[in-house]
Amino acid sequence: MSRTMNKTFSRFVTAVAAVSVVTSTAGCGSGGTAPSNVINYWLWDNNQQPVYQKCADAFEAAHPGRKVAITQYGWSSYFTKLASGFIADTGPDVFTDHVSKLGQHLDLEVLQPLDELAATKGIKDEDYLPQLAALWKGPDGRRYGVPKDWDTVAYFYNKDATAAAGVTDAELQSMTWNPDDGGTLEKVLARLTVDEKGVRGDQPGFDKTRVKSYGLAGTDSGYGGFGQSQWSPYTGSIGWNFTDKNPWGARFNFDDPKVQKTIDWYFGLAKKGFMAPFAVAGNNTSGIGADKQMSAGNAAMALAGSFMISSYFKLVDPQGKPLPIGLAPTPVGPSGKRASMFNGLADVVSKQSKNPELAGEWVAFLGSDACQDIVGDSGAVFPARPNGMTIAKQRQAAAGVDITPFTMHVDDGTTFTIPVTTDAADIVPLMQSAFDPIYLGSASGSSLSTLNRQMNRLLESNS
């Protein structure tokens, strides 16, 4: 065990020891007593569990005698449960991983290199959509995950609310923004905001302290502070990058004045009353989700990932009437381009698996056309393989949903990825603790210089 791993694992054990005492008694993981022909597979999305059960059924039919046991936990508890499983040796054979956690899991040495397993060593980058496979390679060049899906972000909006405000679809499709006056995006948000007396945000007498419906739903900082469904499209469209290189950068760039100005503008929307405040959005365990804010009539628009398509297009108002939902792309920024964070999940094999070769067979199947076509037809997420994505586009089009606001970023190359670095276990909470006060209004973007120094010291200590 390396010095870096010793230090990280010590913090890891301390953080989850209390939880592991409880979960270690459950015995639901791969440790110890699981039959050798059973693959324990964990994921966090309840919308996707039925989809992957279909994949499991297909896998079992093609591999007689094999069995896949799927366990689903909610996002808010998933990684805590996983951490407890690592410590108690009751974790899964295979689990869905998030790229923001890759650095932490490599530090902990809990991932099996897939190049060493018979079923996965022949996987090729070109079998998947551009960028996805490269996300799941470590600093050592070895592959640790097989891509399962991908997402970008766009605005979901309530067509009744935009029509009532006189905001046209054409306006929504061509929004611009800048950190000085907010561009046409801020004008749209002001127009969509209504106070308790019916006065709109761009009208005289608007009371920002008594807002009935906000132009933009509030969201938490997302994925440990990286702002995917929050501020990331704006920082991405000013010619700025999180780190000096990605993945495995050696320096963060939050001391850049232009990103600090952008962050001040974004959270300033809450101060102006155009975006739901922190008291509403809170964090991902106690806040009210953006989709629920829209359903309740408390917000007209929400920025969200493509993995939320099925949720938003099922929204109903407080009377149970379906909400008419539209999609709009992220705005054109000062760089002259739109931007979206590009995220890709993957399936990985735990080093604790008692049968890693069998686990590798399941991971290879999850990343194959046989499973990915099932995923594409489900409409739940965008699959990682081209054929599955073609099926997904056809399914959404048949349902009357134009997913161009999401796919355009991949087509025109305006994506950027979540920073993948070492020391993720420490960096993630630092990010969260720095951005929450800015949202609350008790700190400004300039405070990110302190955050930047703290994160860079962590990277330097292990370089």
mmCIF file with all atom_site columns, N, CA and C in Angstrom, residues 415-463:
data_model
loop_
_atom_site.group_PDB
_atom_site.id
_atom_site.type_symbol
_atom_site.label_atom_id
_atom_site.label_alt_id
_atom_site.label_comp_id
_atom_site.label_asym_id
_atom_site.label_entity_id
_atom_site.label_seq_id
_atom_site.pdbx_PDB_ins_code
_atom_site.Cartn_x
_atom_site.Cartn_y
_atom_site.Cartn_z
_atom_site.occupancy
_atom_site.B_iso_or_equiv
_atom_site.pdbx_formal_charge
_atom_site.auth_seq_id
_atom_site.auth_comp_id
_atom_site.auth_asym_id
_atom_site.auth_atom_id
_atom_site.pdbx_PDB_model_num
ATOM 1   N N  . THR A 1 415 ? -18.152 20.486 -25.600 1.00 0.00 ? 415 THR A N  1
ATOM 2   C CA . THR A 1 415 ? -18.219 19.846 -24.292 1.00 0.00 ? 415 THR A CA 1
ATOM 3   C C  . THR A 1 415 ? -16.904 20.004 -23.533 1.00 0.00 ? 415 THR A C  1
ATOM 4   N N  . PHE A 1 416 ? -16.983 19.847 -22.229 1.00 0.00 ? 416 PHE A N  1
ATOM 5   C CA . PHE A 1 416 ? -15.809 19.766 -21.372 1.00 0.00 ? 416 PHE A CA 1
ATOM 6   C C  . PHE A 1 416 ? -16.158 18.792 -20.254 1.00 0.00 ? 416 PHE A C  1
ATOM 7   N N  . THR A 1 417 ? -15.163 18.185 -19.654 1.00 0.00 ? 417 THR A N  1
ATOM 8   C CA . THR A 1 417 ? -15.441 17.133 -18.685 1.00 0.00 ? 417 THR A CA 1
ATOM 9   C C  . THR A 1 417 ? -15.192 17.578 -17.250 1.00 0.00 ? 417 THR A C  1
ATOM 10  N N  . ILE A 1 418 ? -15.852 16.888 -16.333 1.00 0.00 ? 418 ILE A N  1
ATOM 11  C CA . ILE A 1 418 ? -15.594 17.068 -14.905 1.00 0.00 ? 418 ILE A CA 1
ATOM 12  C C  . ILE A 1 418 ? -14.113 16.810 -14.661 1.00 0.00 ? 418 ILE A C  1
ATOM 13  N N  . PRO A 1 419 ? -13.457 17.638 -13.848 1.00 0.00 ? 419 PRO A N  1
ATOM 14  C CA . PRO A 1 419 ? -12.032 17.395 -13.610 1.00 0.00 ? 419 PRO A CA 1
ATOM 15  C C  . PRO A 1 419 ? -11.793 16.084 -12.874 1.00 0.00 ? 419 PRO A C  1
ATOM 16  N N  . VAL A 1 420 ? -10.911 15.284 -13.430 1.00 0.00 ? 420 VAL A N  1
ATOM 17  C CA . VAL A 1 420 ? -10.521 14.025 -12.818 1.00 0.00 ? 420 VAL A CA 1
ATOM 18  C C  . VAL A 1 420 ? -9.115  14.209 -12.265 1.00 0.00 ? 420 VAL A C  1
ATOM 19  N N  . THR A 1 421 ? -8.986  14.132 -10.952 1.00 0.00 ? 421 THR A N  1
ATOM 20  C CA . THR A 1 421 ? -7.697  14.368 -10.302 1.00 0.00 ? 421 THR A CA 1
ATOM 21  C C  . THR A 1 421 ? -7.473  13.352 -9.190  1.00 0.00 ? 421 THR A C  1
ATOM 22  N N  . THR A 1 422 ? -6.254  13.349 -8.667  1.00 0.00 ? 422 THR A N  1
ATOM 23  C CA . THR A 1 422 ? -5.994  12.621 -7.443  1.00 0.00 ? 422 THR A CA 1
ATOM 24  C C  . THR A 1 422 ? -6.638  13.390 -6.286  1.00 0.00 ? 422 THR A C  1
ATOM 25  N N  . ASP A 1 423 ? -6.649  12.816 -5.110  1.00 0.00 ? 423 ASP A N  1
ATOM 26  C CA . ASP A 1 423 ? -7.141  13.454 -3.885  1.00 0.00 ? 423 ASP A CA 1
ATOM 27  C C  . ASP A 1 423 ? -8.605  13.878 -3.963  1.00 0.00 ? 423 ASP A C  1
ATOM 28  N N  . ALA A 1 424 ? -9.392  13.172 -4.772  1.00 0.00 ? 424 ALA A N  1
ATOM 29  C CA . ALA A 1 424 ? -10.801 13.531 -4.917  1.00 0.00 ? 424 ALA A CA 1
ATOM 30  C C  . ALA A 1 424 ? -11.543 13.465 -3.588  1.00 0.00 ? 424 ALA A C  1
ATOM 31  N N  . ALA A 1 425 ? -11.140 12.565 -2.695  1.00 0.00 ? 425 ALA A N  1
ATOM 32  C CA . ALA A 1 425 ? -11.828 12.429 -1.410  1.00 0.00 ? 425 ALA A CA 1
ATOM 33  C C  . ALA A 1 425 ? -11.749 13.710 -0.598  1.00 0.00 ? 425 ALA A C  1
ATOM 34  N N  . ASP A 1 426 ? -10.687 14.502 -0.774  1.00 0.00 ? 426 ASP A N  1
ATOM 35  C CA . ASP A 1 426 ? -10.542 15.766 -0.061  1.00 0.00 ? 426 ASP A CA 1
ATOM 36  C C  . ASP A 1 426 ? -11.036 16.947 -0.878  1.00 0.00 ? 426 ASP A C  1
ATOM 37  N N  . ILE A 1 427 ? -10.843 16.888 -2.186  1.00 0.00 ? 427 ILE A N  1
ATOM 38  C CA . ILE A 1 427 ? -11.197 18.007 -3.050  1.00 0.00 ? 427 ILE A CA 1
ATOM 39  C C  . ILE A 1 427 ? -12.705 18.199 -3.128  1.00 0.00 ? 427 ILE A C  1
ATOM 40  N N  . VAL A 1 428 ? -13.455 17.109 -3.215  1.00 0.00 ? 428 VAL A N  1
ATOM 41  C CA . VAL A 1 428 ? -14.908 17.215 -3.338  1.00 0.00 ? 428 VAL A CA 1
ATOM 42  C C  . VAL A 1 428 ? -15.539 17.978 -2.166  1.00 0.00 ? 428 VAL A C  1
ATOM 43  N N  . PRO A 1 429 ? -15.259 17.627 -0.905  1.00 0.00 ? 429 PRO A N  1
ATOM 44  C CA . PRO A 1 429 ? -15.858 18.405 0.191   1.00 0.00 ? 429 PRO A CA 1
ATOM 45  C C  . PRO A 1 429 ? -15.353 19.848 0.249   1.00 0.00 ? 429 PRO A C  1
ATOM 46  N N  . LEU A 1 430 ? -14.113 20.092 -0.164  1.00 0.00 ? 430 LEU A N  1
ATOM 47  C CA . LEU A 1 430 ? -13.616 21.468 -0.214  1.00 0.00 ? 430 LEU A CA 1
ATOM 48  C C  . LEU A 1 430 ? -14.434 22.297 -1.198  1.00 0.00 ? 430 LEU A C  1
ATOM 49  N N  . MET A 1 431 ? -14.716 21.728 -2.350  1.00 0.00 ? 431 MET A N  1
ATOM 50  C CA . MET A 1 431 ? -15.523 22.425 -3.356  1.00 0.00 ? 431 MET A CA 1
ATOM 51  C C  . MET A 1 431 ? -16.907 22.752 -2.806  1.00 0.00 ? 431 MET A C  1
ATOM 52  N N  . GLN A 1 432 ? -17.533 21.749 -2.210  1.00 0.00 ? 432 GLN A N  1
ATOM 53  C CA . GLN A 1 432 ? -18.888 21.941 -1.687  1.00 0.00 ? 432 GLN A CA 1
ATOM 54  C C  . GLN A 1 432 ? -18.919 23.029 -0.623  1.00 0.00 ? 432 GLN A C  1
ATOM 55  N N  . SER A 1 433 ? -17.943 23.003 0.278   1.00 0.00 ? 433 SER A N  1
ATOM 56  C CA . SER A 1 433 ? -17.928 23.973 1.373   1.00 0.00 ? 433 SER A CA 1
ATOM 57  C C  . SER A 1 433 ? -17.599 25.376 0.891   1.00 0.00 ? 433 SER A C  1
ATOM 58  N N  . ALA A 1 434 ? -16.966 25.502 -0.272  1.00 0.00 ? 434 ALA A N  1
ATOM 59  C CA . ALA A 1 434 ? -16.642 26.829 -0.804  1.00 0.00 ? 434 ALA A CA 1
ATOM 60  C C  . ALA A 1 434 ? -17.811 27.439 -1.563  1.00 0.00 ? 434 ALA A C  1
ATOM 61  N N  . PHE A 1 435 ? -18.580 26.627 -2.275  1.00 0.00 ? 435 PHE A N  1
ATOM 62  C CA . PHE A 1 435 ? -19.652 27.168 -3.115  1.00 0.00 ? 435 PHE A CA 1
ATOM 63  C C  . PHE A 1 435 ? -20.946 27.416 -2.354  1.00 0.00 ? 435 PHE A C  1
ATOM 64  N N  . ASP A 1 436 ? -21.231 26.636 -1.335  1.00 0.00 ? 436 ASP A N  1
ATOM 65  C CA . ASP A 1 436 ? -22.465 26.865 -0.576  1.00 0.00 ? 436 ASP A CA 1
ATOM 66  C C  . ASP A 1 436 ? -22.527 28.274 0.018   1.00 0.00 ? 436 ASP A C  1
ATOM 67  N N  . PRO A 1 437 ? -21.458 28.802 0.631   1.00 0.00 ? 437 PRO A N  1
ATOM 68  C CA . PRO A 1 437 ? -21.526 30.169 1.170   1.00 0.00 ? 437 PRO A CA 1
ATOM 69  C C  . PRO A 1 437 ? -21.739 31.237 0.088   1.00 0.00 ? 437 PRO A C  1
ATOM 70  N N  . ILE A 1 438 ? -21.218 30.989 -1.105  1.00 0.00 ? 438 ILE A N  1
ATOM 71  C CA . ILE A 1 438 ? -21.436 31.954 -2.191  1.00 0.00 ? 438 ILE A CA 1
ATOM 72  C C  . ILE A 1 438 ? -22.914 31.975 -2.573  1.00 0.00 ? 438 ILE A C  1
ATOM 73  N N  . TYR A 1 439 ? -23.516 30.805 -2.658  1.00 0.00 ? 439 TYR A N  1
ATOM 74  C CA . TYR A 1 439 ? -24.944 30.710 -2.953  1.00 0.00 ? 439 TYR A CA 1
ATOM 75  C C  . TYR A 1 439 ? -25.753 31.374 -1.838  1.00 0.00 ? 439 TYR A C  1
ATOM 76  N N  . LEU A 1 440 ? -25.340 31.183 -0.613  1.00 0.00 ? 440 LEU A N  1
ATOM 77  C CA . LEU A 1 440 ? -26.037 31.788 0.528   1.00 0.00 ? 440 LEU A CA 1
ATOM 78  C C  . LEU A 1 440 ? -25.890 33.304 0.564   1.00 0.00 ? 440 LEU A C  1
ATOM 79  N N  . GLY A 1 441 ? -24.864 33.826 -0.111  1.00 0.00 ? 441 GLY A N  1
ATOM 80  C CA . GLY A 1 441 ? -24.632 35.264 -0.125  1.00 0.00 ? 441 GLY A CA 1
ATOM 81  C C  . GLY A 1 441 ? -23.669 35.741 0.933   1.00 0.00 ? 441 GLY A C  1
ATOM 82  N N  . SER A 1 442 ? -23.049 34.798 1.651   1.00 0.00 ? 442 SER A N  1
ATOM 83  C CA . SER A 1 442 ? -22.115 35.179 2.711   1.00 0.00 ? 442 SER A CA 1
ATOM 84  C C  . SER A 1 442 ? -20.666 35.214 2.232   1.00 0.00 ? 442 SER A C  1
ATOM 85  N N  . ALA A 1 443 ? -20.430 34.881 0.971   1.00 0.00 ? 443 ALA A N  1
ATOM 86  C CA . ALA A 1 443 ? -19.088 34.947 0.389   1.00 0.00 ? 443 ALA A CA 1
ATOM 87  C C  . ALA A 1 443 ? -19.226 35.346 -1.070  1.00 0.00 ? 443 ALA A C  1
ATOM 88  N N  . SER A 1 444 ? -18.119 35.739 -1.672  1.00 0.00 ? 444 SER A N  1
ATOM 89  C CA . SER A 1 444 ? -18.127 36.138 -3.083  1.00 0.00 ? 444 SER A CA 1
ATOM 90  C C  . SER A 1 444 ? -17.188 35.252 -3.884  1.00 0.00 ? 444 SER A C  1
ATOM 91  N N  . GLY A 1 445 ? -17.184 35.450 -5.190  1.00 0.00 ? 445 GLY A N  1
ATOM 92  C CA . GLY A 1 445 ? -16.337 34.653 -6.055  1.00 0.00 ? 445 GLY A CA 1
ATOM 93  C C  . GLY A 1 445 ? -14.866 34.759 -5.723  1.00 0.00 ? 445 GLY A C  1
ATOM 94  N N  . SER A 1 446 ? -14.448 35.877 -5.148  1.00 0.00 ? 446 SER A N  1
ATOM 95  C CA . SER A 1 446 ? -13.030 36.050 -4.802  1.00 0.00 ? 446 SER A CA 1
ATOM 96  C C  . SER A 1 446 ? -12.561 35.020 -3.772  1.00 0.00 ? 446 SER A C  1
ATOM 97  N N  . SER A 1 447 ? -13.497 34.473 -3.002  1.00 0.00 ? 447 SER A N  1
ATOM 98  C CA . SER A 1 447 ? -13.129 33.464 -1.998  1.00 0.00 ? 447 SER A CA 1
ATOM 99  C C  . SER A 1 447 ? -12.618 32.183 -2.645  1.00 0.00 ? 447 SER A C  1
ATOM 100 N N  . LEU A 1 448 ? -12.856 32.028 -3.958  1.00 0.00 ? 448 LEU A N  1
ATOM 101 C CA . LEU A 1 448 ? -12.396 30.823 -4.645  1.00 0.00 ? 448 LEU A CA 1
ATOM 102 C C  . LEU A 1 448 ? -10.881 30.781 -4.781  1.00 0.00 ? 448 LEU A C  1
ATOM 103 N N  . SER A 1 449 ? -10.213 31.920 -4.578  1.00 0.00 ? 449 SER A N  1
ATOM 104 C CA . SER A 1 449 ? -8.744  31.909 -4.588  1.00 0.00 ? 449 SER A CA 1
ATOM 105 C C  . SER A 1 449 ? -8.215  31.077 -3.425  1.00 0.00 ? 449 SER A C  1
ATOM 106 N N  . THR A 1 450 ? -8.867  31.189 -2.280  1.00 0.00 ? 450 THR A N  1
ATOM 107 C CA . THR A 1 450 ? -8.485  30.373 -1.128  1.00 0.00 ? 450 THR A CA 1
ATOM 108 C C  . THR A 1 450 ? -8.724  28.899 -1.411  1.00 0.00 ? 450 THR A C  1
ATOM 109 N N  . LEU A 1 451 ? -9.884  28.593 -1.970  1.00 0.00 ? 451 LEU A N  1
ATOM 110 C CA . LEU A 1 451 ? -10.183 27.214 -2.358  1.00 0.00 ? 451 LEU A CA 1
ATOM 111 C C  . LEU A 1 451 ? -9.115  26.694 -3.310  1.00 0.00 ? 451 LEU A C  1
ATOM 112 N N  . ASN A 1 452 ? -8.743  27.519 -4.266  1.00 0.00 ? 452 ASN A N  1
ATOM 113 C CA . ASN A 1 452 ? -7.762  27.106 -5.262  1.00 0.00 ? 452 ASN A CA 1
ATOM 114 C C  . ASN A 1 452 ? -6.428  26.737 -4.622  1.00 0.00 ? 452 ASN A C  1
ATOM 115 N N  . ARG A 1 453 ? -5.987  27.550 -3.669  1.00 0.00 ? 453 ARG A N  1
ATOM 116 C CA . ARG A 1 453 ? -4.726  27.260 -2.984  1.00 0.00 ? 453 ARG A CA 1
ATOM 117 C C  . ARG A 1 453 ? -4.817  25.948 -2.213  1.00 0.00 ? 453 ARG A C  1
ATOM 118 N N  . GLN A 1 454 ? -5.939  25.733 -1.552  1.00 0.00 ? 454 GLN A N  1
ATOM 119 C CA . GLN A 1 454 ? -6.105  24.505 -0.768  1.00 0.00 ? 454 GLN A CA 1
ATOM 120 C C  . GLN A 1 454 ? -6.058  23.266 -1.660  1.00 0.00 ? 454 GLN A C  1
ATOM 121 N N  . MET A 1 455 ? -6.760  23.327 -2.801  1.00 0.00 ? 455 MET A N  1
ATOM 122 C CA . MET A 1 455 ? -6.795  22.168 -3.685  1.00 0.00 ? 455 MET A CA 1
ATOM 123 C C  . MET A 1 455 ? -5.440  21.931 -4.343  1.00 0.00 ? 455 MET A C  1
ATOM 124 N N  . ASN A 1 456 ? -4.765  23.005 -4.724  1.00 0.00 ? 456 ASN A N  1
ATOM 125 C CA . ASN A 1 456 ? -3.458  22.840 -5.364  1.00 0.00 ? 456 ASN A CA 1
ATOM 126 C C  . ASN A 1 456 ? -2.416  22.284 -4.400  1.00 0.00 ? 456 ASN A C  1
ATOM 127 N N  . ARG A 1 457 ? -2.531  22.655 -3.122  1.00 0.00 ? 457 ARG A N  1
ATOM 128 C CA . ARG A 1 457 ? -1.616  22.077 -2.148  1.00 0.00 ? 457 ARG A CA 1
ATOM 129 C C  . ARG A 1 457 ? -1.807  20.573 -2.051  1.00 0.00 ? 457 ARG A C  1
ATOM 130 N N  . LEU A 1 458 ? -3.061  20.127 -2.134  1.00 0.00 ? 458 LEU A N  1
ATOM 131 C CA . LEU A 1 458 ? -3.316  18.684 -2.101  1.00 0.00 ? 458 LEU A CA 1
ATOM 132 C C  . LEU A 1 458 ? -2.678  17.987 -3.304  1.00 0.00 ? 458 LEU A C  1
ATOM 133 N N  . LEU A 1 459 ? -2.851  18.582 -4.474  1.00 0.00 ? 459 LEU A N  1
ATOM 134 C CA . LEU A 1 459 ? -2.279  17.967 -5.671  1.00 0.00 ? 459 LEU A CA 1
ATOM 135 C C  . LEU A 1 459 ? -0.754  17.955 -5.596  1.00 0.00 ? 459 LEU A C  1
ATOM 136 N N  . GLU A 1 460 ? -0.180  19.048 -5.094  1.00 0.00 ? 460 GLU A N  1
ATOM 137 C CA . GLU A 1 460 ? 1.290   19.140 -4.999  1.00 0.00 ? 460 GLU A CA 1
ATOM 138 C C  . GLU A 1 460 ? 1.860   18.128 -4.020  1.00 0.00 ? 460 GLU A C  1
ATOM 139 N N  . SER A 1 461 ? 1.118   17.856 -2.944  1.00 0.00 ? 461 SER A N  1
ATOM 140 C CA . SER A 1 461 ? 1.626   16.949 -1.924  1.00 0.00 ? 461 SER A CA 1
ATOM 141 C C  . SER A 1 461 ? 1.773   15.520 -2.407  1.00 0.00 ? 461 SER A C  1
ATOM 142 N N  . ASN A 1 462 ? 1.065   15.192 -3.498  1.00 0.00 ? 462 ASN A N  1
ATOM 143 C CA . ASN A 1 462 ? 1.124   13.824 -4.007  1.00 0.00 ? 462 ASN A CA 1
ATOM 144 C C  . ASN A 1 462 ? 1.678   13.756 -5.418  1.00 0.00 ? 462 ASN A C  1
ATOM 145 N N  . SER A 1 463 ? 2.299   14.849 -5.863  1.00 0.00 ? 463 SER A N  1
ATOM 146 C CA . SER A 1 463 ? 2.860   14.836 -7.211  1.00 0.00 ? 463 SER A CA 1
ATOM 147 C C  . SER A 1 463 ? 4.197   14.113 -7.236  1.00 0.00 ? 463 SER A C  1
#
